[in-house]
PDB file of N, CA and C in Angstrom:
ATOM      1  N   MET U  28     167.901  73.243 -82.834  1.00  0.00           N
ATOM      2  CA  MET U  28     168.834  73.448 -83.809  1.00  0.00           C
ATOM      3  C   MET U  28     168.548  73.338 -84.797  1.00  0.00           C
ATOM      4  N   PHE U  29     167.501  72.802 -85.780  1.00  0.00           N
ATOM      5  CA  PHE U  29     167.326  72.801 -87.035  1.00  0.00           C
ATOM      6  C   PHE U  29     166.237  73.647 -87.298  1.00  0.00           C
ATOM      7  N   ARG U  30     165.187  73.894 -86.651  1.00  0.00           N
ATOM      8  CA  ARG U  30     163.976  74.655 -86.713  1.00  0.00           C
ATOM      9  C   ARG U  30     164.090  75.487 -87.579  1.00  0.00           C
ATOM     10  N   SER U  31     165.220  76.398 -87.775  1.00  0.00           N
ATOM     11  CA  SER U  31     165.468  77.510 -88.519  1.00  0.00           C
ATOM     12  C   SER U  31     166.104  77.761 -90.005  1.00  0.00           C
ATOM     13  N   LYS U  32     166.107  75.993 -90.372  1.00  0.00           N
ATOM     14  CA  LYS U  32     166.967  75.657 -91.272  1.00  0.00           C
ATOM     15  C   LYS U  32     166.155  76.357 -92.973  1.00  0.00           C
ATOM     16  N   THR U  33     166.718  76.624 -93.773  1.00  0.00           N
ATOM     17  CA  THR U  33     166.196  77.302 -95.101  1.00  0.00           C
ATOM     18  C   THR U  33     167.130  76.582 -96.015  1.00  0.00           C
ATOM     19  N   LYS U  34     167.951  76.076 -96.110  1.00  0.00           N
ATOM     20  CA  LYS U  34     169.060  75.702 -96.920  1.00  0.00           C
ATOM     21  C   LYS U  34     169.446  74.079 -96.862  1.00  0.00           C
ATOM     22  N   VAL U  35     169.982  73.548 -97.704  1.00  0.00           N
ATOM     23  CA  VAL U  35     170.299  72.087 -97.248  1.00  0.00           C
ATOM     24  C   VAL U  35     171.269  72.073 -96.676  1.00  0.00           C
ATOM     25  N   ASP U  36     171.605  70.609 -95.882  1.00  0.00           N
ATOM     26  CA  ASP U  36     172.590  70.231 -94.603  1.00  0.00           C
ATOM     27  C   ASP U  36     172.883  69.155 -94.655  1.00  0.00           C
ATOM     28  N   LYS U  37     174.184  69.205 -94.549  1.00  0.00           N
ATOM     29  CA  LYS U  37     174.954  67.777 -94.504  1.00  0.00           C
ATOM     30  C   LYS U  37     175.099  67.813 -92.799  1.00  0.00           C
ATOM     31  N   ILE U  38     174.899  66.103 -92.791  1.00  0.00           N
ATOM     32  CA  ILE U  38     175.019  65.902 -90.907  1.00  0.00           C
ATOM     33  C   ILE U  38     175.724  64.543 -91.117  1.00  0.00           C
ATOM     34  N   LEU U  39     176.785  64.376 -90.361  1.00  0.00           N
ATOM     35  CA  LEU U  39     177.804  63.175 -89.995  1.00  0.00           C
ATOM     36  C   LEU U  39     177.339  62.651 -88.675  1.00  0.00           C
ATOM     37  N   TRP U  40     176.472  61.708 -88.366  1.00  0.00           N
ATOM     38  CA  TRP U  40     176.287  61.394 -87.140  1.00  0.00           C
ATOM     39  C   TRP U  40     177.052  60.191 -86.640  1.00  0.00           C
ATOM     40  N   LEU U  41     177.283  59.632 -85.325  1.00  0.00           N
ATOM     41  CA  LEU U  41     177.989  58.318 -84.882  1.00  0.00           C
ATOM     42  C   LEU U  41     177.052  57.416 -84.244  1.00  0.00           C
ATOM     43  N   GLY U  42     177.283  56.368 -84.306  1.00  0.00           N
ATOM     44  CA  GLY U  42     176.424  55.183 -83.412  1.00  0.00           C
ATOM     45  C   GLY U  42     176.248  55.693 -82.052  1.00  0.00           C
ATOM     46  N   ARG U  43     177.499  55.991 -81.688  1.00  0.00           N
ATOM     47  CA  ARG U  43     177.874  56.519 -80.337  1.00  0.00           C
ATOM     48  C   ARG U  43     178.199  57.824 -79.840  1.00  0.00           C
ATOM     49  N   ASP U  44     177.385  58.781 -79.173  1.00  0.00           N
ATOM     50  CA  ASP U  44     177.888  59.990 -79.289  1.00  0.00           C
ATOM     51  C   ASP U  44     177.248  60.713 -77.801  1.00  0.00           C
ATOM     52  N   PHE U  45     178.206  60.841 -76.804  1.00  0.00           N
ATOM     53  CA  PHE U  45     177.786  61.529 -75.755  1.00  0.00           C
ATOM     54  C   PHE U  45     177.250  62.830 -75.710  1.00  0.00           C
ATOM     55  N   LEU U  46     177.449  63.582 -76.638  1.00  0.00           N
ATOM     56  CA  LEU U  46     177.008  64.713 -76.740  1.00  0.00           C
ATOM     57  C   LEU U  46     175.676  64.797 -77.628  1.00  0.00           C
ATOM     58  N   PHE U  47     175.236  63.936 -78.423  1.00  0.00           N
ATOM     59  CA  PHE U  47     174.345  63.986 -79.235  1.00  0.00           C
ATOM     60  C   PHE U  47     173.494  62.584 -79.249  1.00  0.00           C
ATOM     61  N   THR U  48     172.463  62.509 -78.214  1.00  0.00           N
ATOM     62  CA  THR U  48     171.880  61.244 -78.121  1.00  0.00           C
ATOM     63  C   THR U  48     171.136  60.630 -79.283  1.00  0.00           C
ATOM     64  N   THR U  49     170.804  59.396 -79.018  1.00  0.00           N
ATOM     65  CA  THR U  49     169.918  58.833 -80.112  1.00  0.00           C
ATOM     66  C   THR U  49     168.573  59.388 -80.215  1.00  0.00           C
ATOM     67  N   ALA U  50     167.947  59.863 -78.951  1.00  0.00           N
ATOM     68  CA  ALA U  50     166.799  60.500 -79.053  1.00  0.00           C
ATOM     69  C   ALA U  50     166.800  61.727 -79.768  1.00  0.00           C
ATOM     70  N   GLN U  51     168.051  62.656 -79.458  1.00  0.00           N
ATOM     71  CA  GLN U  51     168.025  63.816 -80.088  1.00  0.00           C
ATOM     72  C   GLN U  51     168.170  63.554 -81.496  1.00  0.00           C
ATOM     73  N   ARG U  52     168.954  62.891 -81.890  1.00  0.00           N
ATOM     74  CA  ARG U  52     169.138  62.189 -83.412  1.00  0.00           C
ATOM     75  C   ARG U  52     167.447  61.999 -84.060  1.00  0.00           C
ATOM     76  N   HIS U  53     166.889  61.511 -83.512  1.00  0.00           N
ATOM     77  CA  HIS U  53     165.971  60.865 -83.974  1.00  0.00           C
ATOM     78  C   HIS U  53     164.777  62.248 -84.013  1.00  0.00           C
ATOM     79  N   GLU U  54     164.826  63.273 -82.933  1.00  0.00           N
ATOM     80  CA  GLU U  54     163.998  64.311 -83.089  1.00  0.00           C
ATOM     81  C   GLU U  54     164.448  65.269 -84.018  1.00  0.00           C
ATOM     82  N   SER U  55     165.577  65.372 -84.508  1.00  0.00           N
ATOM     83  CA  SER U  55     166.414  65.999 -85.493  1.00  0.00           C
ATOM     84  C   SER U  55     165.843  65.699 -86.801  1.00  0.00           C
ATOM     85  N   GLU U  56     165.807  64.296 -87.434  1.00  0.00           N
ATOM     86  CA  GLU U  56     165.397  63.941 -88.227  1.00  0.00           C
ATOM     87  C   GLU U  56     163.881  64.332 -88.466  1.00  0.00           C
ATOM     88  N   GLN U  57     163.186  64.255 -87.419  1.00  0.00           N
ATOM     89  CA  GLN U  57     161.654  64.691 -87.704  1.00  0.00           C
ATOM     90  C   GLN U  57     161.642  66.009 -88.170  1.00  0.00           C
ATOM     91  N   ILE U  58     162.510  66.975 -87.539  1.00  0.00           N
ATOM     92  CA  ILE U  58     162.400  68.389 -87.543  1.00  0.00           C
ATOM     93  C   ILE U  58     162.968  68.631 -88.989  1.00  0.00           C
ATOM     94  N   LEU U  59     163.963  67.805 -89.682  1.00  0.00           N
ATOM     95  CA  LEU U  59     164.320  68.236 -90.972  1.00  0.00           C
ATOM     96  C   LEU U  59     163.530  67.610 -92.220  1.00  0.00           C
ATOM     97  N   ASP U  60     162.602  66.284 -91.705  1.00  0.00           N
ATOM     98  CA  ASP U  60     161.672  66.043 -92.605  1.00  0.00           C
ATOM     99  C   ASP U  60     160.435  67.384 -92.788  1.00  0.00           C
ATOM    100  N   GLN U  61     159.892  67.550 -91.649  1.00  0.00           N
ATOM    101  CA  GLN U  61     159.205  68.885 -91.751  1.00  0.00           C
ATOM    102  C   GLN U  61     159.485  69.975 -92.531  1.00  0.00           C
ATOM    103  N   LEU U  62     161.064  70.331 -92.541  1.00  0.00           N
ATOM    104  CA  LEU U  62     161.271  71.681 -92.985  1.00  0.00           C
ATOM    105  C   LEU U  62     161.229  71.772 -94.344  1.00  0.00           C
ATOM    106  N   GLU U  63     161.094  70.753 -94.961  1.00  0.00           N
ATOM    107  CA  GLU U  63     160.959  70.595 -96.610  1.00  0.00           C
ATOM    108  C   GLU U  63     162.755  70.905 -97.476  1.00  0.00           C
ATOM    109  N   VAL U  64     163.710  70.914 -96.776  1.00  0.00           N
ATOM    110  CA  VAL U  64     164.785  71.571 -97.519  1.00  0.00           C
ATOM    111  C   VAL U  64     165.595  70.297 -97.499  1.00  0.00           C
ATOM    112  N   PRO U  65     166.255  70.055 -98.553  1.00  0.00           N
ATOM    113  CA  PRO U  65     167.359  68.904 -98.869  1.00  0.00           C
ATOM    114  C   PRO U  65     168.051  68.741 -97.545  1.00  0.00           C
ATOM    115  N   TYR U  66     168.529  67.708 -97.642  1.00  0.00           N
ATOM    116  CA  TYR U  66     169.210  67.173 -96.137  1.00  0.00           C
ATOM    117  C   TYR U  66     170.042  65.695 -96.831  1.00  0.00           C
ATOM    118  N   GLU U  67     171.398  65.481 -95.911  1.00  0.00           N
ATOM    119  CA  GLU U  67     171.734  64.136 -96.232  1.00  0.00           C
ATOM    120  C   GLU U  67     172.588  64.105 -94.729  1.00  0.00           C
ATOM    121  N   ILE U  68     172.072  62.667 -94.403  1.00  0.00           N
ATOM    122  CA  ILE U  68     172.850  62.048 -93.237  1.00  0.00           C
ATOM    123  C   ILE U  68     173.478  61.152 -92.982  1.00  0.00           C
ATOM    124  N   ASN U  69     174.577  60.732 -92.970  1.00  0.00           N
ATOM    125  CA  ASN U  69     175.338  59.426 -92.464  1.00  0.00           C
ATOM    126  C   ASN U  69     175.788  59.326 -91.562  1.00  0.00           C
ATOM    127  N   MET U  70     175.676  57.654 -90.953  1.00  0.00           N
ATOM    128  CA  MET U  70     176.087  57.715 -89.640  1.00  0.00           C
ATOM    129  C   MET U  70     177.224  56.622 -89.722  1.00  0.00           C
ATOM    130  N   PHE U  71     178.236  56.982 -88.846  1.00  0.00           N
ATOM    131  CA  PHE U  71     179.286  56.051 -88.549  1.00  0.00           C
ATOM    132  C   PHE U  71     179.221  55.436 -87.480  1.00  0.00           C
ATOM    133  N   SER U  72     179.598  53.946 -87.454  1.00  0.00           N
ATOM    134  CA  SER U  72     179.666  53.393 -86.167  1.00  0.00           C
ATOM    135  C   SER U  72     180.938  53.033 -85.800  1.00  0.00           C
ATOM    136  N   ASP U  73     181.657  52.800 -84.489  1.00  0.00           N
ATOM    137  CA  ASP U  73     182.796  52.403 -84.253  1.00  0.00           C
ATOM    138  C   ASP U  73     183.918  53.384 -83.864  1.00  0.00           C
ATOM    139  N   VAL U  74     183.054  54.778 -84.041  1.00  0.00           N
ATOM    140  CA  VAL U  74     184.009  56.069 -83.447  1.00  0.00           C
ATOM    141  C   VAL U  74     183.591  56.859 -82.671  1.00  0.00           C
ATOM    142  N   ASP U  75     184.020  57.580 -82.092  1.00  0.00           N
ATOM    143  CA  ASP U  75     183.251  58.686 -80.808  1.00  0.00           C
ATOM    144  C   ASP U  75     183.493  60.107 -81.351  1.00  0.00           C
ATOM    145  N   HIS U  76     182.648  60.815 -80.458  1.00  0.00           N
ATOM    146  CA  HIS U  76     182.652  62.427 -80.828  1.00  0.00           C
ATOM    147  C   HIS U  76     183.756  62.809 -81.201  1.00  0.00           C
ATOM    148  N   GLY U  77     184.163  63.734 -82.251  1.00  0.00           N
ATOM    149  CA  GLY U  77     185.255  64.126 -82.676  1.00  0.00           C
ATOM    150  C   GLY U  77     185.749  63.128 -83.584  1.00  0.00           C
ATOM    151  N   PHE U  78     185.475  62.434 -83.967  1.00  0.00           N
ATOM    152  CA  PHE U  78     186.450  61.447 -84.821  1.00  0.00           C
ATOM    153  C   PHE U  78     186.902  61.830 -86.006  1.00  0.00           C
ATOM    154  N   ALA U  79     186.527  62.687 -86.648  1.00  0.00           N
ATOM    155  CA  ALA U  79     187.191  63.484 -87.893  1.00  0.00           C
ATOM    156  C   ALA U  79     188.394  64.096 -87.543  1.00  0.00           C
ATOM    157  N   VAL U  80     188.614  64.429 -86.483  1.00  0.00           N
ATOM    158  CA  VAL U  80     189.990  65.201 -86.226  1.00  0.00           C
ATOM    159  C   VAL U  80     190.926  64.421 -84.979  1.00  0.00           C
ATOM    160  N   ARG U  81     190.144  63.692 -84.572  1.00  0.00           N
ATOM    161  CA  ARG U  81     191.248  62.774 -83.415  1.00  0.00           C
ATOM    162  C   ARG U  81     190.834  61.500 -83.402  1.00  0.00           C
ATOM    163  N   CYS U  82     190.799  60.719 -84.536  1.00  0.00           N
ATOM    164  CA  CYS U  82     190.864  59.258 -84.076  1.00  0.00           C
ATOM    165  C   CYS U  82     192.143  58.745 -84.677  1.00  0.00           C
ATOM    166  N   ASP U  83     191.864  57.384 -84.028  1.00  0.00           N
ATOM    167  CA  ASP U  83     193.228  56.354 -84.088  1.00  0.00           C
ATOM    168  C   ASP U  83     193.364  55.849 -85.452  1.00  0.00           C
ATOM    169  N   LEU U  84     194.442  56.334 -86.210  1.00  0.00           N
ATOM    170  CA  LEU U  84     194.281  56.105 -87.772  1.00  0.00           C
ATOM    171  C   LEU U  84     194.996  54.587 -87.992  1.00  0.00           C
ATOM    172  N   THR U  85     195.281  54.125 -86.701  1.00  0.00           N
ATOM    173  CA  THR U  85     195.761  52.560 -86.943  1.00  0.00           C
ATOM    174  C   THR U  85     194.582  51.661 -87.132  1.00  0.00           C
ATOM    175  N   LYS U  86     193.558  52.280 -86.281  1.00  0.00           N
ATOM    176  CA  LYS U  86     192.205  51.244 -86.435  1.00  0.00           C
ATOM    177  C   LYS U  86     191.533  51.477 -87.821  1.00  0.00           C
ATOM    178  N   PRO U  87     191.444  50.425 -88.567  1.00  0.00           N
ATOM    179  CA  PRO U  87     190.868  50.516 -90.059  1.00  0.00           C
ATOM    180  C   PRO U  87     189.279  51.315 -89.974  1.00  0.00           C
ATOM    181  N   ARG U  88     188.731  50.999 -89.130  1.00  0.00           N
ATOM    182  CA  ARG U  88     187.377  51.690 -89.227  1.00  0.00           C
ATOM    183  C   ARG U  88     187.451  53.022 -88.951  1.00  0.00           C
ATOM    184  N   GLN U  89     188.263  53.510 -87.902  1.00  0.00           N
ATOM    185  CA  GLN U  89     188.236  54.851 -87.672  1.00  0.00           C
ATOM    186  C   GLN U  89     188.613  55.553 -88.890  1.00  0.00           C
ATOM    187  N   LYS U  90     189.756  55.003 -89.247  1.00  0.00           N
ATOM    188  CA  LYS U  90     190.530  55.585 -90.577  1.00  0.00           C
ATOM    189  C   LYS U  90     189.235  55.918 -91.702  1.00  0.00           C
ATOM    190  N   PHE U  91     188.577  54.767 -91.847  1.00  0.00           N
ATOM    191  CA  PHE U  91     187.474  54.676 -92.856  1.00  0.00           C
ATOM    192  C   PHE U  91     186.450  56.109 -92.728  1.00  0.00           C
ATOM    193  N   ALA U  92     186.057  56.025 -91.063  1.00  0.00           N
ATOM    194  CA  ALA U  92     185.103  56.766 -91.146  1.00  0.00           C
ATOM    195  C   ALA U  92     185.720  58.342 -91.537  1.00  0.00           C
ATOM    196  N   LYS U  93     186.854  58.452 -90.870  1.00  0.00           N
ATOM    197  CA  LYS U  93     187.582  59.853 -91.345  1.00  0.00           C
ATOM    198  C   LYS U  93     187.436  60.293 -92.629  1.00  0.00           C
ATOM    199  N   GLU U  94     188.050  59.130 -93.279  1.00  0.00           N
ATOM    200  CA  GLU U  94     188.015  59.701 -94.762  1.00  0.00           C
ATOM    201  C   GLU U  94     187.120  59.887 -95.409  1.00  0.00           C
ATOM    202  N   GLN U  95     185.933  59.005 -95.163  1.00  0.00           N
ATOM    203  CA  GLN U  95     184.545  59.157 -95.509  1.00  0.00           C
ATOM    204  C   GLN U  95     184.008  60.472 -94.985  1.00  0.00           C
ATOM    205  N   ALA U  96     184.163  60.969 -94.241  1.00  0.00           N
ATOM    206  CA  ALA U  96     183.320  62.204 -93.449  1.00  0.00           C
ATOM    207  C   ALA U  96     184.205  63.341 -94.277  1.00  0.00           C
ATOM    208  N   PHE U  97     185.624  63.427 -94.625  1.00  0.00           N
ATOM    209  CA  PHE U  97     186.016  64.381 -95.481  1.00  0.00           C
ATOM    210  C   PHE U  97     185.455  64.404 -96.917  1.00  0.00           C
ATOM    211  N   ASP U  98     185.334  62.990 -97.528  1.00  0.00           N
ATOM    212  CA  ASP U  98     184.878  63.053 -98.783  1.00  0.00           C
ATOM    213  C   ASP U  98     183.776  63.431 -99.154  1.00  0.00           C
ATOM    214  N   GLN U  99     182.425  63.066 -98.134  1.00  0.00           N
ATOM    215  CA  GLN U  99     181.562  63.234 -98.168  1.00  0.00           C
ATOM    216  C   GLN U  99     181.146  64.883 -98.188  1.00  0.00           C
ATOM    217  N   ALA U 100     181.985  65.390 -97.102  1.00  0.00           N
ATOM    218  CA  ALA U 100     181.326  66.911 -96.627  1.00  0.00           C
ATOM    219  C   ALA U 100     182.224  67.329 -98.148  1.00  0.00           C
ATOM    220  N   ALA U 101     183.458  66.993 -98.695  1.00  0.00           N
ATOM    221  CA  ALA U 101     183.993  68.012 -99.786  1.00  0.00           C
ATOM    222  C   ALA U 101     182.561  67.691-100.930  1.00  0.00           C
ATOM    223  N   ASN U 102     182.266  67.013-101.361  1.00  0.00           N
ATOM    224  CA  ASN U 102     180.977  66.284-102.364  1.00  0.00           C
ATOM    225  C   ASN U 102     180.289  67.253-102.252  1.00  0.00           C
ATOM    226  N   TRP U 103     179.592  67.209-100.899  1.00  0.00           N
ATOM    227  CA  TRP U 103     178.314  68.074-100.772  1.00  0.00           C
ATOM    228  C   TRP U 103     178.612  69.308-100.697  1.00  0.00           C
ATOM    229  N   PHE U 104     179.697  69.884-100.369  1.00  0.00           N
ATOM    230  CA  PHE U 104     180.027  71.405-100.542  1.00  0.00           C
ATOM    231  C   PHE U 104     180.217  71.848-102.039  1.00  0.00           C
ATOM    232  N   ASP U 105     180.845  70.892-102.661  1.00  0.00           N
ATOM    233  CA  ASP U 105     181.017  71.159-103.947  1.00  0.00           C
ATOM    234  C   ASP U 105     179.384  71.315-104.679  1.00  0.00           C
ATOM    235  N   ILE U 106     178.903  70.504-104.381  1.00  0.00           N
ATOM    236  CA  ILE U 106     177.661  70.446-105.236  1.00  0.00           C
ATOM    237  C   ILE U 106     176.491  71.448-104.777  1.00  0.00           C
ATOM    238  N   PHE U 107     176.553  71.712-103.310  1.00  0.00           N
ATOM    239  CA  PHE U 107     175.418  72.812-103.091  1.00  0.00           C
ATOM    240  C   PHE U 107     176.050  74.179-102.881  1.00  0.00           C
ATOM    241  N   LEU U 108     177.308  74.385-102.598  1.00  0.00           N
ATOM    242  CA  LEU U 108     177.414  75.881-103.015  1.00  0.00           C
ATOM    243  C   LEU U 108     177.362  76.445-104.040  1.00  0.00           C
ATOM    244  N   LYS U 109     177.264  75.615-105.248  1.00  0.00           N
ATOM    245  CA  LYS U 109     177.071  76.026-106.170  1.00  0.00           C
ATOM    246  C   LYS U 109     175.315  76.607-106.876  1.00  0.00           C
ATOM    247  N   GLU U 110     174.686  75.883-105.740  1.00  0.00           N
ATOM    248  CA  GLU U 110     173.221  76.654-106.007  1.00  0.00           C
ATOM    249  C   GLU U 110     172.949  78.028-105.740  1.00  0.00           C
TER     250      GLU U 110
END
C-alpha cells in the first residue's frame, strides 16, 4: 500500500479496525519510515471504521474524533498541497 509513496501522507488510524489490523498498521509504519517521506499518523480510540462519516454525534468521544479528523486533514492539505 505505501511502498511506492514519494510524497507526504496523512493517515488517521483507529484503535480498533476490522479492515486494517494492528499488525498491518505496524508494518505500514515500518514501510513509511524506510521511504523517508514526511508523514503524520493520528490514532483515535473508541471509534470504529468509517467514524468520520458515520459516527454517533451524541457520544462525545466519537464527535471529538470526527471533528479532529476533519480539522487535521484540512490543516494537512492546507500546508502540504502548497509545496
